[in-house]
Amino acid sequence: MQVWTVSNQKGGVGKTTTVVTLAGLLVKRGYRVLAVDTDPQASLGYYLGVDPDELPGSLFDLFRGHDRLDLAQVESVIVPTGTPQLDLLPASTALATLDRTLGTQDGMGLILKRVLAMVAHRYDAVLIDCPPVLGVLMINALAACDRIVVPVQTEFLALKGLDRMVRTLDMVGRSKGIRYPFTIVPTMFDKRTRASLQALTALTQKYPRELWHSVIPVDTRFRDASQAHLPPSHFDAGARGVQAYDQLLDALLDPQGGAHV
């Protein structure tokens, strides 16, 4: 089972779109996929048509009951989506209280890894959507994954968020004695604008080894897909944004493909 975390310490850069699109494309390739929402805003769930307020349980319940976790408890909070072979481990607004209420307890950084180990027999791939804040949720997402995908909007302020994210990966990695493999993915690229072109040039110069070789273009079909509560690959497989993510997926699945450290 492959586990990828999609993370950046800046909001609005395309994290949720990246998770949903890659998940849909993996499903189309025959994978059984679990999407995990660790963001208290629950954007991933809303995108897939799941209202966390109407669910009996969420990821928060697994954290709260971490000392008695078992397979039945984990399975009780995983829900199907409208896309066959794509399930969701949903977030809830209560996750926002984790750092304050449980963050100082021992072992809190490995709960998600334990959860995913329990359902590894059910899925071929897991994609984790992260909040844009360094805390117990991001630490869990980093500890549970094999690879980190860092979407970066091609504009100046997003580059500053990327620098913070890379410093975080270095800091957390050094504390654990590891180096996190990560791939930087330029998103919302518009070749007609100077801002996008300048941002892409800056990314190429600063992160030549980690940067994916292509870009995810601006595409209104992503917005249309979210309104339909479908992965973009299932809403409009021919959309240029979906085709770009399909190329990204090829790189991520190829051990020799894609930029990574």
PDB file of C-alpha atoms in Angstrom:
ATOM      1  CA  MET A   1       0.000   0.000   0.000  1.00  0.00           C
ATOM      2  CA  GLN A   2       1.388   3.354  -1.064  1.00  0.00           C
ATOM      3  CA  VAL A   3       0.724   6.344   1.167  1.00  0.00           C
ATOM      4  CA  TRP A   4       1.147   9.877  -0.153  1.00  0.00           C
ATOM      5  CA  THR A   5       0.673  13.035   1.878  1.00  0.00           C
ATOM      6  CA  VAL A   6      -0.288  16.232   0.060  1.00  0.00           C
ATOM      7  CA  SER A   7       0.878  19.160   2.130  1.00  0.00           C
ATOM      8  CA  ASN A   8       1.877  22.801   2.116  1.00  0.00           C
ATOM      9  CA  GLN A   9       1.935  25.450   4.842  1.00  0.00           C
ATOM     10  CA  LYS A  10      -0.139  27.778   2.709  1.00  0.00           C
ATOM     11  CA  GLY A  11      -3.799  27.407   1.914  1.00  0.00           C
ATOM     12  CA  GLY A  12      -5.368  27.780  -1.502  1.00  0.00           C
ATOM     13  CA  VAL A  13      -2.562  26.132  -3.477  1.00  0.00           C
ATOM     14  CA  GLY A  14      -4.543  23.125  -4.714  1.00  0.00           C
ATOM     15  CA  LYS A  15      -3.964  20.478  -2.037  1.00  0.00           C
ATOM     16  CA  THR A  16      -7.510  19.117  -1.986  1.00  0.00           C
ATOM     17  CA  THR A  17      -7.809  19.240  -5.777  1.00  0.00           C
ATOM     18  CA  THR A  18      -4.530  17.326  -6.007  1.00  0.00           C
ATOM     19  CA  VAL A  19      -5.740  14.633  -3.597  1.00  0.00           C
ATOM     20  CA  VAL A  20      -9.113  14.179  -5.297  1.00  0.00           C
ATOM     21  CA  THR A  21      -7.727  14.185  -8.836  1.00  0.00           C
ATOM     22  CA  LEU A  22      -4.908  11.738  -8.110  1.00  0.00           C
ATOM     23  CA  ALA A  23      -7.341   9.523  -6.185  1.00  0.00           C
ATOM     24  CA  GLY A  24      -9.760   9.444  -9.109  1.00  0.00           C
ATOM     25  CA  LEU A  25      -6.998   8.652 -11.572  1.00  0.00           C
ATOM     26  CA  LEU A  26      -5.721   5.837  -9.364  1.00  0.00           C
ATOM     27  CA  VAL A  27      -9.240   4.389  -9.226  1.00  0.00           C
ATOM     28  CA  LYS A  28      -9.384   4.485 -13.018  1.00  0.00           C
ATOM     29  CA  ARG A  29      -6.195   2.446 -13.066  1.00  0.00           C
ATOM     30  CA  GLY A  30      -7.775  -0.204 -10.872  1.00  0.00           C
ATOM     31  CA  TYR A  31      -6.476   0.857  -7.475  1.00  0.00           C
ATOM     32  CA  ARG A  32      -8.527   0.660  -4.284  1.00  0.00           C
ATOM     33  CA  VAL A  33      -8.053   4.093  -2.757  1.00  0.00           C
ATOM     34  CA  LEU A  34      -8.587   5.662   0.650  1.00  0.00           C
ATOM     35  CA  ALA A  35      -8.642   9.457   0.876  1.00  0.00           C
ATOM     36  CA  VAL A  36      -7.857  10.768   4.363  1.00  0.00           C
ATOM     37  CA  ASP A  37      -8.956  14.252   5.431  1.00  0.00           C
ATOM     38  CA  THR A  38      -6.836  15.644   8.270  1.00  0.00           C
ATOM     39  CA  ASP A  39      -7.954  19.246   7.764  1.00  0.00           C
ATOM     40  CA  PRO A  40     -10.571  20.493  10.274  1.00  0.00           C
ATOM     41  CA  GLN A  41     -12.172  22.488   7.447  1.00  0.00           C
ATOM     42  CA  ALA A  42     -13.130  19.129   5.880  1.00  0.00           C
ATOM     43  CA  SER A  43     -12.793  20.426   2.309  1.00  0.00           C
ATOM     44  CA  LEU A  44     -11.987  16.956   1.003  1.00  0.00           C
ATOM     45  CA  GLY A  45     -15.211  15.542   2.365  1.00  0.00           C
ATOM     46  CA  TYR A  46     -17.316  18.387   1.007  1.00  0.00           C
ATOM     47  CA  TYR A  47     -15.642  18.000  -2.396  1.00  0.00           C
ATOM     48  CA  LEU A  48     -16.665  14.333  -2.475  1.00  0.00           C
ATOM     49  CA  GLY A  49     -20.213  15.094  -1.334  1.00  0.00           C
ATOM     50  CA  VAL A  50     -19.787  13.977   2.270  1.00  0.00           C
ATOM     51  CA  ASP A  51     -21.062  16.327   5.000  1.00  0.00           C
ATOM     52  CA  PRO A  52     -19.062  15.591   8.179  1.00  0.00           C
ATOM     53  CA  ASP A  53     -21.847  17.018  10.332  1.00  0.00           C
ATOM     54  CA  GLU A  54     -24.093  14.185   9.181  1.00  0.00           C
ATOM     55  CA  LEU A  55     -21.637  11.383   9.985  1.00  0.00           C
ATOM     56  CA  PRO A  56     -21.586   9.352  13.200  1.00  0.00           C
ATOM     57  CA  GLY A  57     -17.794   9.419  13.436  1.00  0.00           C
ATOM     58  CA  SER A  58     -14.615  10.934  12.028  1.00  0.00           C
ATOM     59  CA  LEU A  59     -10.836  10.887  12.289  1.00  0.00           C
ATOM     60  CA  PHE A  60     -11.220  12.857  15.518  1.00  0.00           C
ATOM     61  CA  ASP A  61     -12.846   9.863  17.192  1.00  0.00           C
ATOM     62  CA  LEU A  62      -9.845   7.706  16.308  1.00  0.00           C
ATOM     63  CA  PHE A  63      -7.494  10.221  17.892  1.00  0.00           C
ATOM     64  CA  ARG A  64      -9.670  10.559  20.956  1.00  0.00           C
ATOM     65  CA  GLY A  65      -9.825   6.776  21.359  1.00  0.00           C
ATOM     66  CA  HIS A  66      -6.230   6.115  20.316  1.00  0.00           C
ATOM     67  CA  ASP A  67      -5.491   4.032  23.415  1.00  0.00           C
ATOM     68  CA  ARG A  68      -8.079   1.407  22.393  1.00  0.00           C
ATOM     69  CA  LEU A  69      -7.882   1.448  18.609  1.00  0.00           C
ATOM     70  CA  ASP A  70      -9.022  -1.654  16.764  1.00  0.00           C
ATOM     71  CA  LEU A  71     -10.051  -2.541  13.216  1.00  0.00           C
ATOM     72  CA  ALA A  72     -13.773  -2.348  13.953  1.00  0.00           C
ATOM     73  CA  GLN A  73     -13.440   1.188  15.290  1.00  0.00           C
ATOM     74  CA  VAL A  74     -11.419   2.299  12.271  1.00  0.00           C
ATOM     75  CA  GLU A  75     -13.819   0.712   9.793  1.00  0.00           C
ATOM     76  CA  SER A  76     -16.778   2.331  11.546  1.00  0.00           C
ATOM     77  CA  VAL A  77     -15.666   5.834  10.549  1.00  0.00           C
ATOM     78  CA  ILE A  78     -14.543   5.106   6.970  1.00  0.00           C
ATOM     79  CA  VAL A  79     -17.322   5.946   4.506  1.00  0.00           C
ATOM     80  CA  PRO A  80     -17.829   5.191   0.802  1.00  0.00           C
ATOM     81  CA  THR A  81     -17.995   8.047  -1.675  1.00  0.00           C
ATOM     82  CA  GLY A  82     -20.037   8.311  -4.842  1.00  0.00           C
ATOM     83  CA  THR A  83     -17.019   6.984  -6.732  1.00  0.00           C
ATOM     84  CA  PRO A  84     -16.602   3.191  -6.611  1.00  0.00           C
ATOM     85  CA  GLN A  85     -13.299   2.007  -5.100  1.00  0.00           C
ATOM     86  CA  LEU A  86     -12.767   5.388  -3.428  1.00  0.00           C
ATOM     87  CA  ASP A  87     -13.441   5.591   0.323  1.00  0.00           C
ATOM     88  CA  LEU A  88     -13.038   8.505   2.706  1.00  0.00           C
ATOM     89  CA  LEU A  89     -11.721   8.770   6.238  1.00  0.00           C
ATOM     90  CA  PRO A  90     -13.454  12.057   7.047  1.00  0.00           C
ATOM     91  CA  ALA A  91     -12.387  15.044   9.099  1.00  0.00           C
ATOM     92  CA  SER A  92     -14.483  17.082  11.488  1.00  0.00           C
ATOM     93  CA  THR A  93     -14.199  20.575  12.943  1.00  0.00           C
ATOM     94  CA  ALA A  94     -13.301  18.975  16.293  1.00  0.00           C
ATOM     95  CA  LEU A  95      -9.865  18.163  14.856  1.00  0.00           C
ATOM     96  CA  ALA A  96      -8.992  21.821  15.395  1.00  0.00           C
ATOM     97  CA  THR A  97      -8.866  21.118  19.150  1.00  0.00           C
ATOM     98  CA  LEU A  98      -6.366  18.255  18.966  1.00  0.00           C
ATOM     99  CA  ASP A  99      -3.203  20.234  19.620  1.00  0.00           C
ATOM    100  CA  ARG A 100      -4.737  21.833  22.691  1.00  0.00           C
ATOM    101  CA  THR A 101      -6.418  18.764  24.147  1.00  0.00           C
ATOM    102  CA  LEU A 102      -4.248  15.815  23.154  1.00  0.00           C
ATOM    103  CA  GLY A 103      -1.132  17.160  21.452  1.00  0.00           C
ATOM    104  CA  THR A 104       1.169  16.726  24.458  1.00  0.00           C
ATOM    105  CA  GLN A 105       0.344  13.059  25.063  1.00  0.00           C
ATOM    106  CA  ASP A 106       2.972  10.451  24.218  1.00  0.00           C
ATOM    107  CA  GLY A 107       2.586   8.656  20.897  1.00  0.00           C
ATOM    108  CA  MET A 108       0.217  11.191  19.366  1.00  0.00           C
ATOM    109  CA  GLY A 109       2.394  11.564  16.273  1.00  0.00           C
ATOM    110  CA  LEU A 110       1.917   7.968  15.106  1.00  0.00           C
ATOM    111  CA  ILE A 111      -1.820   7.437  15.457  1.00  0.00           C
ATOM    112  CA  LEU A 112      -2.627   7.846  11.765  1.00  0.00           C
ATOM    113  CA  LYS A 113       0.167   5.433  10.853  1.00  0.00           C
ATOM    114  CA  ARG A 114      -1.383   2.857  13.196  1.00  0.00           C
ATOM    115  CA  VAL A 115      -4.818   3.457  11.699  1.00  0.00           C
ATOM    116  CA  LEU A 116      -3.619   2.952   8.143  1.00  0.00           C
ATOM    117  CA  ALA A 117      -1.725  -0.202   9.070  1.00  0.00           C
ATOM    118  CA  MET A 118      -5.015  -1.714  10.235  1.00  0.00           C
ATOM    119  CA  VAL A 119      -6.688  -1.226   6.842  1.00  0.00           C
ATOM    120  CA  ALA A 120      -3.660  -1.881   4.622  1.00  0.00           C
ATOM    121  CA  HIS A 121      -5.299  -5.074   3.367  1.00  0.00           C
ATOM    122  CA  ARG A 122      -8.243  -3.103   1.994  1.00  0.00           C
ATOM    123  CA  TYR A 123      -6.431  -0.474  -0.086  1.00  0.00           C
ATOM    124  CA  ASP A 124      -3.700  -0.166  -2.670  1.00  0.00           C
ATOM    125  CA  ALA A 125      -3.141   3.553  -2.150  1.00  0.00           C
ATOM    126  CA  VAL A 126      -3.854   6.206   0.466  1.00  0.00           C
ATOM    127  CA  LEU A 127      -3.821   9.954  -0.150  1.00  0.00           C
ATOM    128  CA  ILE A 128      -3.773  12.307   2.822  1.00  0.00           C
ATOM    129  CA  ASP A 129      -5.031  15.894   2.636  1.00  0.00           C
ATOM    130  CA  CYS A 130      -3.214  18.091   5.179  1.00  0.00           C
ATOM    131  CA  PRO A 131      -4.124  21.307   6.977  1.00  0.00           C
ATOM    132  CA  PRO A 132      -1.776  24.238   6.226  1.00  0.00           C
ATOM    133  CA  VAL A 133      -0.601  24.352   9.854  1.00  0.00           C
ATOM    134  CA  LEU A 134       2.277  22.571  11.535  1.00  0.00           C
ATOM    135  CA  GLY A 135       0.755  20.606  14.402  1.00  0.00           C
ATOM    136  CA  VAL A 136      -0.143  17.117  15.498  1.00  0.00           C
ATOM    137  CA  LEU A 137      -2.214  16.486  12.354  1.00  0.00           C
ATOM    138  CA  MET A 138       0.582  17.392   9.939  1.00  0.00           C
ATOM    139  CA  ILE A 139       3.087  15.430  12.016  1.00  0.00           C
ATOM    140  CA  ASN A 140       0.806  12.387  11.782  1.00  0.00           C
ATOM    141  CA  ALA A 141       0.404  12.795   8.037  1.00  0.00           C
ATOM    142  CA  LEU A 142       4.158  13.036   7.531  1.00  0.00           C
ATOM    143  CA  ALA A 143       4.891  10.050   9.765  1.00  0.00           C
ATOM    144  CA  ALA A 144       2.347   7.870   7.949  1.00  0.00           C
ATOM    145  CA  CYS A 145       3.468   8.445   4.362  1.00  0.00           C
ATOM    146  CA  ASP A 146       5.990   7.141   1.865  1.00  0.00           C
ATOM    147  CA  ARG A 147       6.119  10.323  -0.195  1.00  0.00           C
ATOM    148  CA  ILE A 148       5.098  13.951   0.153  1.00  0.00           C
ATOM    149  CA  VAL A 149       3.534  15.917  -2.676  1.00  0.00           C
ATOM    150  CA  VAL A 150       3.802  19.683  -2.250  1.00  0.00           C
ATOM    151  CA  PRO A 151       1.461  21.655  -4.534  1.00  0.00           C
ATOM    152  CA  VAL A 152       2.599  25.236  -5.043  1.00  0.00           C
ATOM    153  CA  GLN A 153       0.517  27.887  -6.733  1.00  0.00           C
ATOM    154  CA  THR A 154       2.676  29.676  -9.280  1.00  0.00           C
ATOM    155  CA  GLU A 155       2.617  33.096  -7.638  1.00  0.00           C
ATOM    156  CA  PHE A 156       4.999  34.954  -5.327  1.00  0.00           C
ATOM    157  CA  LEU A 157       3.281  34.524  -1.948  1.00  0.00           C
ATOM    158  CA  ALA A 158       2.888  30.783  -2.493  1.00  0.00           C
ATOM    159  CA  LEU A 159       6.657  30.497  -2.950  1.00  0.00           C
ATOM    160  CA  LYS A 160       7.114  31.860   0.573  1.00  0.00           C
ATOM    161  CA  GLY A 161       4.770  29.174   1.871  1.00  0.00           C
ATOM    162  CA  LEU A 162       6.828  26.567   0.040  1.00  0.00           C
ATOM    163  CA  ASP A 163      10.012  27.754   1.752  1.00  0.00           C
ATOM    164  CA  ARG A 164       8.308  27.299   5.129  1.00  0.00           C
ATOM    165  CA  MET A 165       7.156  23.826   4.144  1.00  0.00           C
ATOM    166  CA  VAL A 166      10.628  22.744   3.056  1.00  0.00           C
ATOM    167  CA  ARG A 167      12.089  24.048   6.324  1.00  0.00           C
ATOM    168  CA  THR A 168       9.431  22.082   8.213  1.00  0.00           C
ATOM    169  CA  LEU A 169      10.263  18.882   6.347  1.00  0.00           C
ATOM    170  CA  ASP A 170      13.922  19.398   7.137  1.00  0.00           C
ATOM    171  CA  MET A 171      13.249  20.171  10.807  1.00  0.00           C
ATOM    172  CA  VAL A 172      10.874  17.260  11.387  1.00  0.00           C
ATOM    173  CA  GLY A 173      13.070  14.919   9.364  1.00  0.00           C
ATOM    174  CA  ARG A 174      16.182  15.791  11.377  1.00  0.00           C
ATOM    175  CA  SER A 175      14.301  15.206  14.634  1.00  0.00           C
ATOM    176  CA  LYS A 176      13.452  11.685  13.403  1.00  0.00           C
ATOM    177  CA  GLY A 177      16.766  10.993  11.706  1.00  0.00           C
ATOM    178  CA  ILE A 178      15.232  10.683   8.228  1.00  0.00           C
ATOM    179  CA  ARG A 179      14.917  12.642   5.001  1.00  0.00           C
ATOM    180  CA  TYR A 180      11.416  12.984   3.651  1.00  0.00           C
ATOM    181  CA  PRO A 181      11.083  12.316  -0.095  1.00  0.00           C
ATOM    182  CA  PHE A 182       9.022  15.100  -1.631  1.00  0.00           C
ATOM    183  CA  THR A 183       7.909  16.318  -5.028  1.00  0.00           C
ATOM    184  CA  ILE A 184       7.029  19.958  -5.701  1.00  0.00           C
ATOM    185  CA  VAL A 185       4.103  20.381  -8.096  1.00  0.00           C
ATOM    186  CA  PRO A 186       3.480  23.817  -9.684  1.00  0.00           C
ATOM    187  CA  THR A 187      -0.292  24.415  -9.743  1.00  0.00           C
ATOM    188  CA  MET A 188      -2.716  26.981 -11.158  1.00  0.00           C
ATOM    189  CA  PHE A 189      -0.212  27.820 -13.868  1.00  0.00           C
ATOM    190  CA  ASP A 190      -1.312  30.387 -16.450  1.00  0.00           C
ATOM    191  CA  LYS A 191       1.241  30.841 -19.186  1.00  0.00           C
ATOM    192  CA  ARG A 192      -0.402  34.131 -20.191  1.00  0.00           C
ATOM    193  CA  THR A 193       0.629  35.851 -16.956  1.00  0.00           C
ATOM    194  CA  ARG A 194       4.030  37.173 -16.019  1.00  0.00           C
ATOM    195  CA  ALA A 195       3.472  36.143 -12.392  1.00  0.00           C
ATOM    196  CA  SER A 196       3.121  32.456 -13.291  1.00  0.00           C
ATOM    197  CA  LEU A 197       6.132  32.502 -15.570  1.00  0.00           C
ATOM    198  CA  GLN A 198       8.312  34.267 -13.002  1.00  0.00           C
ATOM    199  CA  ALA A 199       7.211  31.925 -10.222  1.00  0.00           C
ATOM    200  CA  LEU A 200       7.978  28.866 -12.329  1.00  0.00           C
ATOM    201  CA  THR A 201      11.416  30.242 -13.158  1.00  0.00           C
ATOM    202  CA  ALA A 202      12.072  30.841  -9.448  1.00  0.00           C
ATOM    203  CA  LEU A 203      10.992  27.304  -8.591  1.00  0.00           C
ATOM    204  CA  THR A 204      13.240  25.851 -11.286  1.00  0.00           C
ATOM    205  CA  GLN A 205      16.226  27.804 -10.024  1.00  0.00           C
ATOM    206  CA  LYS A 206      15.720  27.133  -6.304  1.00  0.00           C
ATOM    207  CA  TYR A 207      14.439  23.544  -6.323  1.00  0.00           C
ATOM    208  CA  PRO A 208      15.799  21.921  -9.503  1.00  0.00           C
ATOM    209  CA  ARG A 209      15.982  18.406  -7.999  1.00  0.00           C
ATOM    210  CA  GLU A 210      12.650  18.395  -6.201  1.00  0.00           C
ATOM    211  CA  LEU A 211      10.528  20.084  -8.863  1.00  0.00           C
ATOM    212  CA  TRP A 212       8.245  18.005 -11.072  1.00  0.00           C
ATOM    213  CA  HIS A 213       9.108  18.588 -14.728  1.00  0.00           C
ATOM    214  CA  SER A 214       5.686  19.936 -15.773  1.00  0.00           C
ATOM    215  CA  VAL A 215       2.817  22.060 -14.399  1.00  0.00           C
ATOM    216  CA  ILE A 216      -0.868  21.812 -13.482  1.00  0.00           C
ATOM    217  CA  PRO A 217      -2.651  24.509 -15.503  1.00  0.00           C
ATOM    218  CA  VAL A 218      -5.515  26.721 -14.448  1.00  0.00           C
ATOM    219  CA  ASP A 219      -8.665  24.789 -15.401  1.00  0.00           C
ATOM    220  CA  THR A 220     -12.264  25.751 -14.583  1.00  0.00           C
ATOM    221  CA  ARG A 221     -13.240  22.078 -14.892  1.00  0.00           C
ATOM    222  CA  PHE A 222     -11.751  21.508 -11.425  1.00  0.00           C
ATOM    223  CA  ARG A 223     -14.339  23.893  -9.980  1.00  0.00           C
ATOM    224  CA  ASP A 224     -17.107  22.261 -12.002  1.00  0.00           C
ATOM    225  CA  ALA A 225     -16.058  18.811 -10.758  1.00  0.00           C
ATOM    226  CA  SER A 226     -16.145  19.952  -7.128  1.00  0.00           C
ATOM    227  CA  GLN A 227     -19.673  21.282  -7.603  1.00  0.00           C
ATOM    228  CA  ALA A 228     -20.658  17.878  -8.999  1.00  0.00           C
ATOM    229  CA  HIS A 229     -18.904  16.129  -6.050  1.00  0.00           C
ATOM    230  CA  LEU A 230     -16.850  13.997  -8.428  1.00  0.00           C
ATOM    231  CA  PRO A 231     -13.125  13.512  -8.960  1.00  0.00           C
ATOM    232  CA  PRO A 232     -12.177  15.585 -12.034  1.00  0.00           C
ATOM    233  CA  SER A 233     -11.079  12.369 -13.765  1.00  0.00           C
ATOM    234  CA  HIS A 234     -14.652  11.102 -13.507  1.00  0.00           C
ATOM    235  CA  PHE A 235     -16.255  14.441 -14.371  1.00  0.00           C
ATOM    236  CA  ASP A 236     -14.219  15.274 -17.476  1.00  0.00           C
ATOM    237  CA  ALA A 237     -11.392  12.867 -18.235  1.00  0.00           C
ATOM    238  CA  GLY A 238     -10.323  14.948 -21.217  1.00  0.00           C
ATOM    239  CA  ALA A 239      -9.843  18.192 -19.293  1.00  0.00           C
ATOM    240  CA  ARG A 240      -6.353  19.609 -19.665  1.00  0.00           C
ATOM    241  CA  GLY A 241      -5.912  19.736 -15.883  1.00  0.00           C
ATOM    242  CA  VAL A 242      -6.794  16.074 -15.563  1.00  0.00           C
ATOM    243  CA  GLN A 243      -4.341  15.188 -18.321  1.00  0.00           C
ATOM    244  CA  ALA A 244      -1.619  17.075 -16.464  1.00  0.00           C
ATOM    245  CA  TYR A 245      -2.366  15.211 -13.226  1.00  0.00           C
ATOM    246  CA  ASP A 246      -2.269  11.942 -15.160  1.00  0.00           C
ATOM    247  CA  GLN A 247       1.293  12.771 -16.183  1.00  0.00           C
ATOM    248  CA  LEU A 248       2.106  13.604 -12.575  1.00  0.00           C
ATOM    249  CA  LEU A 249       0.704  10.245 -11.490  1.00  0.00           C
ATOM    250  CA  ASP A 250       2.967   8.475 -13.981  1.00  0.00           C
ATOM    251  CA  ALA A 251       5.946  10.221 -12.404  1.00  0.00           C
ATOM    252  CA  LEU A 252       4.865   9.448  -8.836  1.00  0.00           C
ATOM    253  CA  LEU A 253       4.307   5.766  -9.589  1.00  0.00           C
ATOM    254  CA  ASP A 254       7.671   5.422 -11.319  1.00  0.00           C
ATOM    255  CA  PRO A 255      10.473   5.013  -8.736  1.00  0.00           C
ATOM    256  CA  GLN A 256      12.800   6.729 -11.186  1.00  0.00           C
ATOM    257  CA  GLY A 257      10.252   9.337 -12.279  1.00  0.00           C
ATOM    258  CA  GLY A 258       9.362  12.690 -10.810  1.00  0.00           C
ATOM    259  CA  ALA A 259      11.613  14.927  -8.774  1.00  0.00           C
ATOM    260  CA  HIS A 260      12.291  13.868  -5.236  1.00  0.00           C
ATOM    261  CA  VAL A 261      14.916  13.963  -2.543  1.00  0.00           C
TER     262      VAL A 261
END
